[in-house]
Amino acid sequence: MSKLAAKILTKSGIPPTVEFVTKPKTLPELLNVQRLNAYKMKVMPTHWFDKGFDDCYYEVHRVKYKRYLGEPTHGKAWGILTWKGKQVNDQPRKIQGGLKFNWKPYESPHAQGIYYDAEKAPLVERRRSNMLKAYSDAKKQEA
């Protein structure tokens, strides 16, 4: 490690770039990081994932940023809601809760290796409940 890097790490703890990458993001912050790829990006609030809604997400179609302290951390976004695999609206609508909730990019359950078969459904449900239990246990240990 270089002297400059060691000085930065020991002087102020965690560098601002590492802190920004690891902290939960609001919708405008998440879309600003992916500014060039924000159009048609699929996003979901983290609390939907925590509750087990796997096939629910917004497909972002338009973003309007507001600058706050020089950074575009505030703004509005419009998108099409897909709920449990079915498209709810045809035209983009304003995405509610952009600043209120933490957001993450949507990953398909199939991309994560979870497939819905009638024969494998009990295994998938058991795996999901184990994942949710492990997540809630980790949250309890943090608090």
Short mmCIF file of C-alpha atoms in Angstrom, two decimals:
data_model
loop_
_atom_site.label_atom_id
_atom_site.label_comp_id
_atom_site.label_asym_id
_atom_site.label_seq_id
_atom_site.Cartn_x
_atom_site.Cartn_y
_atom_site.Cartn_z
CA MET A 1 0.00 0.00 0.00
CA SER A 2 1.34 3.43 -0.86
CA LYS A 3 2.11 6.02 1.81
CA LEU A 4 -0.67 8.26 0.54
CA ALA A 5 -3.27 5.49 0.73
CA ALA A 6 -2.11 4.49 4.22
CA LYS A 7 -2.29 8.13 5.33
CA ILE A 8 -5.82 8.56 3.98
CA LEU A 9 -7.06 5.32 5.53
CA THR A 10 -5.56 5.90 8.96
CA LYS A 11 -6.32 9.60 9.18
CA SER A 12 -10.05 9.64 8.46
CA GLY A 13 -11.12 6.02 8.83
CA ILE A 14 -13.10 4.94 5.76
CA PRO A 15 -12.48 6.93 2.55
CA PRO A 16 -15.55 8.70 1.13
CA THR A 17 -15.59 6.59 -2.04
CA VAL A 18 -15.70 3.31 -0.12
CA GLU A 19 -18.34 4.75 2.22
CA PHE A 20 -20.52 5.79 -0.76
CA VAL A 21 -20.26 2.36 -2.38
CA THR A 22 -21.23 0.45 0.75
CA LYS A 23 -24.02 2.67 2.11
CA PRO A 24 -27.67 2.09 1.12
CA LYS A 25 -28.80 4.37 -1.70
CA THR A 26 -31.94 6.30 -2.46
CA LEU A 27 -33.39 5.98 -5.96
CA PRO A 28 -31.78 9.16 -7.39
CA GLU A 29 -28.39 8.18 -5.94
CA LEU A 30 -28.62 4.70 -7.45
CA LEU A 31 -29.67 6.01 -10.85
CA ASN A 32 -26.98 8.71 -10.77
CA VAL A 33 -24.29 6.05 -10.34
CA GLN A 34 -25.71 4.31 -13.43
CA ARG A 35 -26.49 7.57 -15.22
CA LEU A 36 -25.65 6.31 -18.73
CA ASN A 37 -27.46 3.02 -18.16
CA ALA A 38 -30.37 4.37 -16.11
CA TYR A 39 -32.86 4.18 -18.99
CA LYS A 40 -34.69 0.82 -18.85
CA MET A 41 -32.79 -0.06 -15.66
CA LYS A 42 -34.73 -2.38 -13.37
CA VAL A 43 -34.76 -1.34 -9.71
CA MET A 44 -36.57 -2.42 -6.57
CA PRO A 45 -36.82 -1.15 -2.99
CA THR A 46 -34.83 -3.30 -0.59
CA HIS A 47 -37.88 -3.85 1.64
CA TRP A 48 -39.62 -5.66 -1.24
CA PHE A 49 -36.67 -8.04 -1.42
CA ASP A 50 -36.71 -8.49 2.36
CA LYS A 51 -40.39 -9.45 2.23
CA GLY A 52 -39.75 -12.01 -0.54
CA PHE A 53 -41.32 -10.24 -3.53
CA ASP A 54 -38.97 -11.65 -6.15
CA ASP A 55 -40.64 -10.71 -9.44
CA CYS A 56 -41.53 -7.12 -8.49
CA TYR A 57 -39.59 -4.18 -9.86
CA TYR A 58 -39.76 -0.84 -11.67
CA GLU A 59 -38.32 -0.37 -15.15
CA VAL A 60 -37.06 3.24 -15.17
CA HIS A 61 -37.97 5.32 -18.24
CA ARG A 62 -37.26 8.91 -17.18
CA VAL A 63 -35.24 10.62 -14.45
CA LYS A 64 -35.18 14.29 -13.46
CA TYR A 65 -32.41 15.21 -11.02
CA LYS A 66 -32.27 18.08 -8.52
CA ARG A 67 -28.93 19.23 -7.22
CA TYR A 68 -28.54 19.24 -3.44
CA LEU A 69 -25.20 20.49 -2.10
CA GLY A 70 -23.71 20.14 -5.57
CA GLU A 71 -24.67 16.47 -5.98
CA PRO A 72 -27.74 15.10 -7.78
CA THR A 73 -28.95 13.15 -4.72
CA HIS A 74 -32.55 14.29 -5.06
CA GLY A 75 -34.97 14.01 -7.93
CA LYS A 76 -37.91 12.22 -9.48
CA ALA A 77 -38.15 9.09 -11.57
CA TRP A 78 -40.85 7.60 -13.77
CA GLY A 79 -41.16 3.97 -14.69
CA ILE A 80 -43.33 0.95 -15.40
CA LEU A 81 -44.21 -1.29 -12.47
CA THR A 82 -43.99 -5.05 -12.85
CA TRP A 83 -45.67 -6.87 -9.96
CA LYS A 84 -45.22 -10.63 -9.54
CA GLY A 85 -44.10 -10.94 -13.15
CA LYS A 86 -47.04 -9.03 -14.67
CA GLN A 87 -46.77 -5.52 -16.06
CA VAL A 88 -49.19 -3.29 -14.11
CA ASN A 89 -49.22 -0.15 -16.25
CA ASP A 90 -48.42 0.52 -19.92
CA GLN A 91 -47.31 4.15 -19.56
CA PRO A 92 -44.54 5.26 -17.19
CA ARG A 93 -45.82 6.64 -13.88
CA LYS A 94 -44.00 8.47 -11.12
CA ILE A 95 -42.12 6.11 -8.82
CA GLN A 96 -43.21 6.75 -5.24
CA GLY A 97 -40.79 6.54 -2.30
CA GLY A 98 -37.61 7.38 -4.21
CA LEU A 99 -36.09 9.25 -1.28
CA LYS A 100 -37.97 7.42 1.45
CA PHE A 101 -36.67 3.88 0.86
CA ASN A 102 -33.33 2.27 0.04
CA TRP A 103 -33.13 0.90 -3.51
CA LYS A 104 -31.07 -1.71 -5.31
CA PRO A 105 -30.76 -2.97 -8.88
CA TYR A 106 -33.18 -5.79 -9.65
CA GLU A 107 -31.76 -9.23 -10.30
CA SER A 108 -33.99 -11.93 -11.69
CA PRO A 109 -34.50 -14.94 -9.42
CA HIS A 110 -33.45 -17.07 -12.39
CA ALA A 111 -30.14 -15.20 -12.56
CA GLN A 112 -29.63 -16.01 -8.87
CA GLY A 113 -30.21 -19.70 -9.53
CA ILE A 114 -33.77 -19.88 -8.20
CA TYR A 115 -36.20 -21.62 -10.55
CA TYR A 116 -39.88 -22.13 -9.92
CA ASP A 117 -40.91 -25.71 -10.63
CA ALA A 118 -43.88 -27.48 -9.11
CA GLU A 119 -41.56 -30.25 -7.91
CA LYS A 120 -38.92 -27.89 -6.55
CA ALA A 121 -41.30 -25.35 -4.98
CA PRO A 122 -40.90 -26.66 -1.39
CA LEU A 123 -37.10 -26.48 -1.73
CA VAL A 124 -37.28 -22.94 -3.08
CA GLU A 125 -39.58 -21.82 -0.26
CA ARG A 126 -37.30 -23.41 2.33
CA ARG A 127 -34.28 -21.70 0.76
CA ARG A 128 -36.09 -18.34 0.72
CA SER A 129 -37.16 -18.66 4.36
CA ASN A 130 -33.60 -19.61 5.35
CA MET A 131 -32.24 -16.57 3.49
CA LEU A 132 -34.78 -14.26 5.15
CA LYS A 133 -34.03 -15.76 8.57
CA ALA A 134 -30.29 -15.28 8.10
CA TYR A 135 -30.87 -11.70 6.98
CA SER A 136 -33.09 -10.89 9.97
CA ASP A 137 -30.56 -12.48 12.34
CA ALA A 138 -27.82 -10.32 10.84
CA LYS A 139 -30.00 -7.22 11.29
CA LYS A 140 -30.62 -8.13 14.95
CA GLN A 141 -26.89 -8.54 15.58
CA GLU A 142 -26.21 -5.11 14.07
CA ALA A 143 -28.73 -3.46 16.40
#
